[in-house]
Amino acid sequence: MRQRDKTPYALLGMLTLGPQSGYEIKKTLEASAAHFWSESYGQLYPVLRRLEAEGLASSRRQDKGGRLRKVFAITGAGREALGRWLQRPPEFQPPRNELLLKLFFGRHAPAGSGREHVLAYRAQQADLTRHYRELETRLLREHPRHPDLPYWRMTLRFGRRFAEAAIAWCDETLALLAREAAEKDNDNLGGSG
Amino acid sequence: MRQRDKTPYALLGMLTLGPQSGYEIKKTLEASAAHFWSESYGQLYPVLRRLEAEGLASSRRQDKGGRLRKVFAITGAGREALGRWLQRPPEFQPPRNELLLKLFFGRHAPAGSGREHVLAYRAQQADLTRHYRELETRLLREHPRHPDLPYWRMTLRFGRRFAEAAIAWCDETLALLAREAAEKDNDNLGGSG
DNA sequence: TTTGGCATGTAATCCGTTACATGATTAG
DNA sequence: CTAATCATGTAACGGATTACATGCCAAA
């Protein structure tokens, strides 16, 4: 298996929660880890096939209410491979933040567009904090003794802290943008008056 | 120009700082925006060529101390294209955080590996906060009246706030991991005794 | 003299998304 | 009836990195 390709490990990890179909894996991912990981079908299905070919997962066809499903399970070799990967230090990935890039060039942007972007981002992050809080509450209620719970919570906490930091930053930034806009207005008045 | 490809705009934006060679653009990017944007040469040079073909940038060969450089400048059409892009709302990009993924599956990881990853991340973020602070100080000292300064500061503040949030999260997480490790030890003692 | 930085580019490859294609079942 | 959801996959494309290839200049 390649070094840089993390999708196989993400899928193996998902299979530690129990045997699942590709479709289910995606749903589970979206419901629990969307804020830090995602996979597309175009990636997911071929990789599952590969995992099976390499003996890291096994599959059996299942008939569920007339629908055909292909349910995958992690194998012993799969668990070992996952464990080895979990031990390796995470690779640093160069971030790309389009909002910051647009702000960085803010002086050359149409008036008010920076403010709009930041407002939209703030709203999105506020929604997210609510979402994280709900998720955490539901998790504690529905799986209070699940052995994975502490780990799931850590990732949720990460999301919450970052969303809160983002909101604070938005407020600070909106104030700075307002000041810039005011100074620009002043310059214009001074220049013409 | 394509919709999704942001590299051209990043390069046009860099050219608003003045005419530069591809090599210089990369250096500038690394010195000022590394925490939210990066480009590789394999991407940068072909895109510069494309920008010129589309009339958004112009170039002239320059002989600097015997070395041949190809210096690019943004054109009027380039400024317009940049302005239009700056106005469009930033696209949401699904994040991928390998550290969180590894933590999420932490129960299946070799003992202590989660802790190590978090410690390494914490150290990295602590370095970063120092770096941001220095950069901001230097910026204020060296370019106190630069019209782009307020915008550059906003992105720096983002970096600092996020690094600080990351450190707080690390400390919280390290405590939770320690508790998990302790409980695991207890279980083992109870099971064998 | 040899290492590091300046400087430009191409080719191979990979990873990932999007669009396409298909079809059954279930809930409204 | 029909829209949504379950379910699996492939093909095309695009964006980005990495490795490769080259060569000059300055400083140690």
Short mmCIF file of C-alpha atoms (C1' of nucleotides) in Angstrom, two decimals:
data_model
loop_
_atom_site.label_atom_id
_atom_site.label_comp_id
_atom_site.label_asym_id
_atom_site.label_seq_id
_atom_site.Cartn_x
_atom_site.Cartn_y
_atom_site.Cartn_z
CA MET A 1 0.00 0.00 0.00
CA ARG A 2 1.13 3.54 -0.80
CA GLN A 3 2.44 5.86 1.90
CA ARG A 4 0.56 9.03 1.11
CA ASP A 5 -2.84 7.59 0.41
CA LYS A 6 -4.85 7.85 3.62
CA THR A 7 -8.18 6.71 2.29
CA PRO A 8 -7.48 2.99 2.85
CA TYR A 9 -6.74 3.63 6.52
CA ALA A 10 -9.77 5.82 6.95
CA LEU A 11 -11.87 2.97 5.57
CA LEU A 12 -10.15 0.31 7.66
CA GLY A 13 -10.73 2.49 10.68
CA MET A 14 -14.41 2.78 9.88
CA LEU A 15 -14.60 -0.97 9.66
CA THR A 16 -13.42 -1.28 13.26
CA LEU A 17 -16.91 -0.04 14.15
CA GLY A 18 -18.27 -3.22 12.59
CA PRO A 19 -18.91 -4.71 9.14
CA GLN A 20 -20.38 -2.18 6.76
CA SER A 21 -21.14 -1.60 3.12
CA GLY A 22 -19.42 1.17 1.19
CA TYR A 23 -22.58 3.18 1.28
CA GLU A 24 -22.85 2.81 5.03
CA ILE A 25 -19.23 3.78 5.57
CA LYS A 26 -19.84 7.02 3.77
CA LYS A 27 -22.95 7.74 5.82
CA THR A 28 -21.16 6.98 9.07
CA LEU A 29 -18.29 9.19 8.06
CA GLU A 30 -20.62 12.05 7.26
CA ALA A 31 -22.47 11.69 10.51
CA SER A 32 -19.45 11.49 12.78
CA ALA A 33 -16.31 12.82 11.18
CA ALA A 34 -17.46 15.27 8.54
CA HIS A 35 -15.61 18.13 10.20
CA PHE A 36 -12.23 16.55 9.66
CA TRP A 37 -12.60 13.84 7.04
CA SER A 38 -14.60 12.94 3.97
CA GLU A 39 -14.52 10.48 1.10
CA SER A 40 -16.22 10.38 -2.25
CA TYR A 41 -17.73 7.26 -3.78
CA GLY A 42 -15.37 7.52 -6.71
CA GLN A 43 -12.57 6.96 -4.24
CA LEU A 44 -14.28 4.73 -1.73
CA TYR A 45 -15.46 1.82 -3.83
CA PRO A 46 -12.23 1.19 -5.72
CA VAL A 47 -10.24 1.39 -2.48
CA LEU A 48 -12.51 -1.12 -0.75
CA ARG A 49 -11.90 -3.46 -3.64
CA ARG A 50 -8.19 -2.94 -3.26
CA LEU A 51 -8.30 -3.57 0.48
CA GLU A 52 -9.97 -6.88 -0.20
CA ALA A 53 -7.46 -7.83 -2.86
CA GLU A 54 -4.70 -7.14 -0.34
CA GLY A 55 -6.35 -9.20 2.36
CA LEU A 56 -6.94 -6.26 4.69
CA ALA A 57 -10.69 -6.55 4.39
CA SER A 58 -13.11 -9.29 3.44
CA SER A 59 -16.56 -9.00 1.93
CA ARG A 60 -19.73 -10.97 1.62
CA ARG A 61 -22.85 -10.27 -0.38
CA GLN A 62 -25.90 -9.71 1.69
CA ASP A 63 -29.53 -9.58 0.70
CA LYS A 64 -31.28 -6.97 2.78
CA GLY A 65 -34.94 -6.61 1.90
CA GLY A 66 -34.40 -7.45 -1.73
CA ARG A 67 -31.47 -5.02 -2.02
CA LEU A 68 -28.05 -6.40 -2.70
CA ARG A 69 -25.32 -5.10 -0.42
CA LYS A 70 -21.64 -5.89 -0.27
CA VAL A 71 -20.66 -5.87 3.38
CA PHE A 72 -17.00 -5.44 4.25
CA ALA A 73 -15.22 -6.47 7.42
CA ILE A 74 -11.71 -5.75 8.60
CA THR A 75 -9.36 -8.76 8.79
CA GLY A 76 -6.54 -9.48 11.23
CA ALA A 77 -4.02 -8.26 8.69
CA GLY A 78 -6.17 -5.18 8.29
CA ARG A 79 -6.05 -4.44 12.01
CA GLU A 80 -2.29 -4.78 11.99
CA ALA A 81 -1.90 -2.45 9.03
CA LEU A 82 -4.21 0.05 10.69
CA GLY A 83 -2.26 -0.13 13.94
CA ARG A 84 1.03 0.50 12.18
CA TRP A 85 -0.41 3.48 10.37
CA LEU A 86 -1.93 4.91 13.54
CA GLN A 87 1.51 4.82 15.10
CA ARG A 88 3.20 6.77 12.32
CA PRO A 89 3.27 10.52 12.92
CA PRO A 90 0.67 12.40 10.87
CA GLU A 91 2.13 14.06 7.80
CA PHE A 92 2.02 17.81 7.67
CA GLN A 93 -0.24 18.98 4.89
CA PRO A 94 0.14 22.50 3.53
CA PRO A 95 -3.14 24.23 4.26
CA ARG A 96 -5.12 26.23 1.77
CA ASN A 97 -7.61 28.74 3.02
CA GLU A 98 -9.40 30.63 0.30
CA LEU A 99 -11.00 33.09 2.70
CA LEU A 100 -7.62 34.16 4.05
CA LEU A 101 -6.20 34.40 0.56
CA LYS A 102 -9.02 36.73 -0.44
CA LEU A 103 -8.55 38.78 2.69
CA PHE A 104 -4.81 38.96 2.12
CA PHE A 105 -5.46 40.76 -1.16
CA GLY A 106 -8.32 42.69 0.41
CA ARG A 107 -7.07 46.09 -0.68
CA HIS A 108 -7.76 45.16 -4.28
CA ALA A 109 -11.21 43.76 -3.63
CA PRO A 110 -14.51 45.49 -4.40
CA ALA A 111 -15.73 47.49 -1.40
CA GLY A 112 -17.56 45.42 1.20
CA SER A 113 -16.78 42.03 -0.26
CA GLY A 114 -14.33 41.13 2.48
CA ARG A 115 -16.92 42.00 5.09
CA GLU A 116 -19.49 39.80 3.37
CA HIS A 117 -17.14 36.82 3.23
CA VAL A 118 -16.29 37.17 6.90
CA LEU A 119 -19.95 37.50 7.87
CA ALA A 120 -20.80 34.35 5.95
CA TYR A 121 -17.93 32.51 7.55
CA ARG A 122 -19.02 33.67 10.98
CA ALA A 123 -22.54 32.41 10.41
CA GLN A 124 -21.23 29.07 9.23
CA GLN A 125 -19.00 28.68 12.27
CA ALA A 126 -21.81 29.64 14.60
CA ASP A 127 -23.95 26.91 13.06
CA LEU A 128 -21.08 24.51 13.51
CA THR A 129 -20.66 25.20 17.22
CA ARG A 130 -24.34 24.44 17.69
CA HIS A 131 -23.93 21.27 15.66
CA TYR A 132 -20.95 20.12 17.72
CA ARG A 133 -22.76 20.76 20.97
CA GLU A 134 -25.74 18.73 19.79
CA LEU A 135 -23.57 15.93 18.54
CA GLU A 136 -21.71 15.72 21.82
CA THR A 137 -24.94 15.69 23.83
CA ARG A 138 -26.42 12.99 21.63
CA LEU A 139 -23.27 10.95 21.81
CA LEU A 140 -23.18 11.05 25.59
CA ARG A 141 -26.85 10.10 25.76
CA GLU A 142 -26.85 7.35 23.13
CA HIS A 143 -23.46 5.71 23.69
CA PRO A 144 -22.49 6.61 27.24
CA ARG A 145 -20.32 3.53 27.65
CA HIS A 146 -18.98 3.09 24.14
CA PRO A 147 -15.22 2.43 24.39
CA ASP A 148 -14.58 4.80 21.48
CA LEU A 149 -16.48 7.64 23.08
CA PRO A 150 -13.50 9.45 24.66
CA TYR A 151 -11.73 9.54 21.30
CA TRP A 152 -14.78 10.76 19.45
CA ARG A 153 -15.17 13.49 22.02
CA MET A 154 -11.62 14.70 21.50
CA THR A 155 -12.26 15.34 17.84
CA LEU A 156 -15.54 17.08 18.65
CA ARG A 157 -13.79 19.31 21.14
CA PHE A 158 -11.30 20.23 18.49
CA GLY A 159 -14.12 21.29 16.23
CA ARG A 160 -15.76 23.36 18.92
CA ARG A 161 -12.63 25.12 20.02
CA PHE A 162 -11.74 26.00 16.48
CA ALA A 163 -15.19 27.23 15.63
CA GLU A 164 -15.16 29.42 18.73
CA ALA A 165 -11.74 30.78 17.85
CA ALA A 166 -13.01 31.46 14.35
CA ILE A 167 -15.96 33.45 15.65
CA ALA A 168 -13.75 35.56 17.89
CA TRP A 169 -11.45 36.18 14.96
CA CYS A 170 -14.37 37.17 12.75
CA ASP A 171 -15.51 39.79 15.24
CA GLU A 172 -12.03 41.22 15.53
CA THR A 173 -11.63 41.20 11.76
CA LEU A 174 -14.98 42.83 11.11
CA ALA A 175 -13.95 45.68 13.37
CA LEU A 176 -10.66 46.10 11.50
CA LEU A 177 -12.43 46.01 8.15
CA ALA A 178 -14.87 48.67 9.33
CA ARG A 179 -11.97 50.87 10.34
CA GLU A 180 -10.35 50.42 6.93
CA ALA A 181 -13.57 51.32 5.17
CA ALA A 182 -13.96 54.44 7.31
CA GLU A 183 -10.43 55.60 6.55
CA LYS A 184 -10.97 55.07 2.88
CA ASP A 185 -14.10 57.24 3.06
CA ASN A 186 -12.18 59.92 4.90
CA ASP A 187 -9.45 59.93 2.29
CA ASN A 188 -12.02 60.33 -0.43
CA LEU A 189 -13.67 63.25 1.35
CA GLY A 190 -10.35 64.91 2.03
CA GLY A 191 -9.24 64.46 -1.56
CA SER A 192 -12.34 66.06 -3.06
CA GLY A 193 -13.09 68.73 -0.42
CA MET B 1 -10.19 30.57 -16.79
CA ARG B 2 -11.63 27.69 -14.77
CA GLN B 3 -13.80 28.24 -11.73
CA ARG B 4 -12.19 25.91 -9.27
CA ASP B 5 -8.57 26.59 -9.97
CA LYS B 6 -7.37 29.15 -7.45
CA THR B 7 -3.69 29.15 -8.30
CA PRO B 8 -4.03 31.78 -11.06
CA TYR B 9 -5.67 34.20 -8.66
CA ALA B 10 -3.11 33.56 -5.97
CA LEU B 11 -0.40 34.44 -8.48
CA LEU B 12 -2.22 37.50 -9.79
CA GLY B 13 -2.63 38.62 -6.22
CA MET B 14 1.07 38.23 -5.56
CA LEU B 15 1.78 40.33 -8.61
CA THR B 16 -0.17 43.24 -7.09
CA LEU B 17 2.84 43.58 -4.77
CA GLY B 18 4.93 44.42 -7.81
CA PRO B 19 6.55 42.68 -10.80
CA GLN B 20 8.18 39.41 -9.82
CA SER B 21 9.69 36.26 -11.25
CA GLY B 22 8.14 32.88 -10.60
CA TYR B 23 10.92 32.09 -8.20
CA GLU B 24 10.35 35.31 -6.29
CA ILE B 25 6.61 34.75 -6.10
CA LYS B 26 7.22 31.44 -4.43
CA LYS B 27 9.64 32.98 -1.93
CA THR B 28 7.25 35.82 -1.12
CA LEU B 29 4.43 33.36 -0.64
CA GLU B 30 6.52 31.26 1.71
CA ALA B 31 7.59 34.27 3.72
CA SER B 32 4.18 35.84 4.13
CA ALA B 33 1.35 33.43 3.51
CA ALA B 34 2.76 29.99 4.21
CA HIS B 35 0.25 29.37 6.98
CA PHE B 36 -2.70 29.52 4.60
CA TRP B 37 -1.41 29.11 1.07
CA SER B 38 1.35 27.45 -0.91
CA GLU B 39 2.26 26.66 -4.48
CA SER B 40 4.70 24.25 -6.06
CA TYR B 41 6.89 25.08 -9.02
CA GLY B 42 5.24 22.37 -11.03
CA GLN B 43 2.04 24.36 -10.75
CA LEU B 44 3.40 27.87 -10.67
CA TYR B 45 5.39 28.09 -13.90
CA PRO B 46 2.78 26.63 -16.23
CA VAL B 47 0.09 28.84 -14.70
CA LEU B 48 2.20 31.98 -15.15
CA ARG B 49 2.58 31.05 -18.78
CA ARG B 50 -1.18 30.62 -19.04
CA LEU B 51 -1.84 33.97 -17.39
CA GLU B 52 0.34 35.63 -19.95
CA ALA B 53 -1.36 33.82 -22.83
CA GLU B 54 -4.69 35.09 -21.51
CA GLY B 55 -3.46 38.64 -21.21
CA LEU B 56 -3.81 38.77 -17.42
CA ALA B 57 -0.08 39.11 -16.93
CA SER B 58 2.84 40.29 -19.04
CA SER B 59 6.47 39.30 -18.84
CA ARG B 60 9.83 40.60 -19.82
CA ARG B 61 13.22 38.95 -19.68
CA GLN B 62 15.64 40.56 -17.34
CA ASP B 63 19.35 40.10 -16.94
CA LYS B 64 20.27 40.33 -13.28
CA GLY B 65 23.94 39.80 -12.62
CA GLY B 66 24.33 37.39 -15.52
CA ARG B 67 21.28 35.41 -14.44
CA LEU B 68 18.28 35.34 -16.71
CA ARG B 69 14.98 36.05 -15.05
CA LYS B 70 11.49 36.25 -16.44
CA VAL B 71 9.70 39.01 -14.58
CA PHE B 72 5.91 39.02 -14.62
CA ALA B 73 3.59 41.96 -14.05
CA ILE B 74 -0.17 42.07 -13.66
CA THR B 75 -2.12 43.78 -16.46
CA GLY B 76 -5.32 45.82 -16.33
CA ALA B 77 -7.31 42.80 -17.41
CA GLY B 78 -5.53 40.85 -14.70
CA ARG B 79 -6.60 43.33 -12.03
CA GLU B 80 -10.17 43.11 -13.21
CA ALA B 81 -10.16 39.32 -13.15
CA LEU B 82 -8.64 39.37 -9.68
CA GLY B 83 -11.26 41.84 -8.47
CA ARG B 84 -14.10 39.67 -9.75
CA TRP B 85 -12.64 36.60 -8.08
CA LEU B 86 -12.11 38.41 -4.78
CA GLN B 87 -15.78 39.30 -4.80
CA ARG B 88 -17.00 35.74 -5.24
CA PRO B 89 -17.66 33.92 -1.98
CA PRO B 90 -14.90 31.49 -1.04
CA GLU B 91 -15.79 27.89 -1.81
CA PHE B 92 -16.09 25.52 1.06
CA GLN B 93 -13.45 22.84 0.91
CA PRO B 94 -13.91 19.61 2.85
CA PRO B 95 -11.11 19.53 5.39
CA ARG B 96 -8.84 16.58 6.01
CA ASN B 97 -7.01 16.36 9.28
CA GLU B 98 -4.87 13.29 9.66
CA LEU B 99 -4.17 13.89 13.35
CA LEU B 100 -7.87 13.91 14.16
CA LEU B 101 -8.43 10.84 12.04
CA LYS B 102 -5.75 8.98 13.96
CA LEU B 103 -7.18 10.15 17.25
CA PHE B 104 -10.67 9.13 16.20
CA PHE B 105 -9.47 5.54 15.91
CA GLY B 106 -7.30 5.97 18.98
CA ARG B 107 -8.64 2.91 20.75
CA HIS B 108 -7.01 0.71 18.12
CA ALA B 109 -3.67 2.49 18.21
CA PRO B 110 -0.51 1.24 19.92
CA ALA B 111 -0.29 2.54 23.48
CA GLY B 112 1.07 6.06 23.76
CA SER B 113 1.08 6.86 20.07
CA GLY B 114 -1.85 9.26 20.35
CA ARG B 115 -0.07 11.10 23.12
CA GLU B 116 3.06 11.41 21.02
CA HIS B 117 1.20 12.81 18.04
CA VAL B 118 -0.54 15.38 20.20
CA LEU B 119 2.71 16.39 21.88
CA ALA B 120 4.37 16.87 18.51
CA TYR B 121 1.42 18.90 17.29
CA ARG B 122 1.52 21.02 20.41
CA ALA B 123 5.20 21.77 19.95
CA GLN B 124 4.61 22.71 16.34
CA GLN B 125 1.79 25.06 17.24
CA ALA B 126 3.84 26.66 20.00
CA ASP B 127 6.57 27.35 17.46
CA LEU B 128 3.99 28.81 15.16
CA THR B 129 2.62 31.27 17.72
CA ARG B 130 6.14 32.52 18.27
CA HIS B 131 6.62 32.81 14.53
CA TYR B 132 3.39 34.77 14.09
CA ARG B 133 4.28 37.13 16.87
CA GLU B 134 7.68 37.80 15.34
CA LEU B 135 6.23 38.25 11.88
CA GLU B 136 3.68 40.74 13.15
CA THR B 137 6.32 42.71 15.05
CA ARG B 138 8.61 42.81 12.04
CA LEU B 139 5.76 43.80 9.77
CA LEU B 140 4.79 46.72 11.99
CA ARG B 141 8.38 47.84 12.21
CA GLU B 142 9.34 47.46 8.56
CA HIS B 143 6.16 48.46 6.78
CA PRO B 144 4.26 50.61 9.26
CA ARG B 145 2.42 52.53 6.54
CA HIS B 146 2.04 49.88 3.89
CA PRO B 147 -1.55 50.02 2.60
CA ASP B 148 -1.77 46.22 2.64
CA LEU B 149 -0.66 45.99 6.26
CA PRO B 150 -4.12 45.79 7.86
CA TYR B 151 -5.06 42.89 5.60
CA TRP B 152 -1.84 41.04 6.23
CA ARG B 153 -2.40 41.48 9.94
CA MET B 154 -5.84 39.91 9.75
CA THR B 155 -4.43 36.72 8.33
CA LEU B 156 -1.67 36.70 10.93
CA ARG B 157 -4.22 37.10 13.70
CA PHE B 158 -6.11 34.15 12.31
CA GLY B 159 -2.99 32.07 12.52
CA ARG B 160 -2.28 33.13 16.07
CA ARG B 161 -5.78 32.56 17.35
CA PHE B 162 -5.89 29.14 15.80
CA ALA B 163 -2.52 28.14 17.12
CA GLU B 164 -3.55 29.25 20.58
CA ALA B 165 -6.78 27.31 20.35
CA ALA B 166 -4.81 24.31 19.18
CA ILE B 167 -2.52 24.47 22.18
CA ALA B 168 -5.43 24.69 24.60
CA TRP B 169 -7.02 21.73 22.88
CA CYS B 170 -3.79 19.75 23.08
CA ASP B 171 -3.59 20.26 26.83
CA GLU B 172 -7.18 19.20 27.29
CA THR B 173 -6.67 16.20 25.05
CA LEU B 174 -3.47 15.11 26.74
CA ALA B 175 -5.35 15.03 30.05
CA LEU B 176 -8.11 12.91 28.52
CA LEU B 177 -5.59 10.55 26.97
CA ALA B 178 -3.83 10.16 30.30
CA ARG B 179 -7.12 9.26 31.93
CA GLU B 180 -7.83 6.68 29.26
CA ALA B 181 -4.40 5.13 29.72
CA ALA B 182 -4.91 4.97 33.47
CA GLU B 183 -8.27 3.23 33.13
CA LYS B 184 -6.81 0.73 30.74
CA ASP B 185 -4.09 -0.06 33.29
CA ASN B 186 -6.69 -0.48 36.00
CA ASP B 187 -8.72 -2.87 33.88
CA ASN B 188 -5.65 -4.96 33.23
CA LEU B 189 -4.84 -5.13 36.93
CA GLY B 190 -8.42 -6.01 37.82
CA GLY B 191 -8.61 -8.69 35.14
CA SER B 192 -5.47 -10.50 36.23
CA GLY B 193 -5.76 -10.02 40.01
"C1'" DT C 1 36.34 23.68 -4.84
"C1'" DT C 2 32.20 22.60 -3.44
"C1'" DT C 3 27.96 23.81 -1.36
"C1'" DG C 4 23.95 26.52 -1.39
"C1'" DG C 5 20.97 29.61 -3.48
"C1'" DC C 6 19.12 31.62 -7.79
"C1'" DA C 7 16.38 30.39 -11.69
"C1'" DT C 8 13.26 27.86 -15.05
"C1'" DG C 9 11.03 24.47 -16.65
"C1'" DT C 10 8.86 19.38 -17.98
"C1'" DA C 11 7.16 14.59 -17.17
"C1'" DA C 12 5.22 11.23 -14.45
"C1'" DT C 13 2.17 10.17 -11.26
"C1'" DC C 14 -1.25 10.36 -7.92
"C1'" DC C 15 -5.16 11.54 -5.56
"C1'" DG C 16 -9.57 13.05 -5.61
"C1'" DT C 17 -13.96 14.97 -7.31
"C1'" DT C 18 -17.64 15.08 -10.59
"C1'" DA C 19 -20.42 13.27 -13.87
"C1'" DC C 20 -22.35 9.41 -15.65
"C1'" DA C 21 -24.94 5.03 -15.50
"C1'" DT C 22 -28.20 1.90 -13.40
"C1'" DG C 23 -31.80 0.11 -10.74
"C1'" DA C 24 -34.47 -1.38 -6.58
"C1'" DT C 25 -37.24 -0.02 -2.49
"C1'" DT C 26 -39.81 2.85 0.54
"C1'" DA C 27 -42.33 6.67 2.24
"C1'" DG C 28 -45.42 10.37 1.27
"C1'" DC D 1 -47.43 8.03 -8.54
"C1'" DT D 2 -43.20 10.06 -7.51
"C1'" DA D 3 -39.59 11.65 -4.90
"C1'" DA D 4 -36.13 10.30 -1.79
"C1'" DT D 5 -33.08 6.97 -0.28
"C1'" DC D 6 -30.54 2.73 -0.69
"C1'" DA D 7 -26.85 0.82 -3.29
"C1'" DT D 8 -22.77 0.06 -6.49
"C1'" DG D 9 -19.90 1.14 -9.54
"C1'" DT D 10 -16.93 3.44 -13.85
"C1'" DA D 11 -14.94 7.13 -16.78
"C1'" DA D 12 -13.30 11.52 -17.45
"C1'" DC D 13 -11.04 15.09 -15.84
"C1'" DG D 14 -8.40 18.19 -13.18
"C1'" DG D 15 -5.38 19.91 -9.91
"C1'" DA D 16 -1.23 19.32 -7.36
"C1'" DT D 17 3.01 17.25 -5.90
"C1'" DT D 18 7.35 15.02 -6.82
"C1'" DA D 19 11.03 13.83 -9.40
"C1'" DC D 20 13.76 14.94 -13.00
"C1'" DA D 21 16.74 17.95 -15.79
"C1'" DT D 22 19.78 21.88 -16.33
"C1'" DG D 23 22.96 25.48 -15.32
"C1'" DC D 24 24.91 29.80 -13.47
"C1'" DC D 25 26.71 32.63 -9.51
"C1'" DA D 26 28.37 33.69 -4.87
"C1'" DA D 27 30.23 32.54 -0.71
"C1'" DA D 28 32.72 29.53 2.40
#
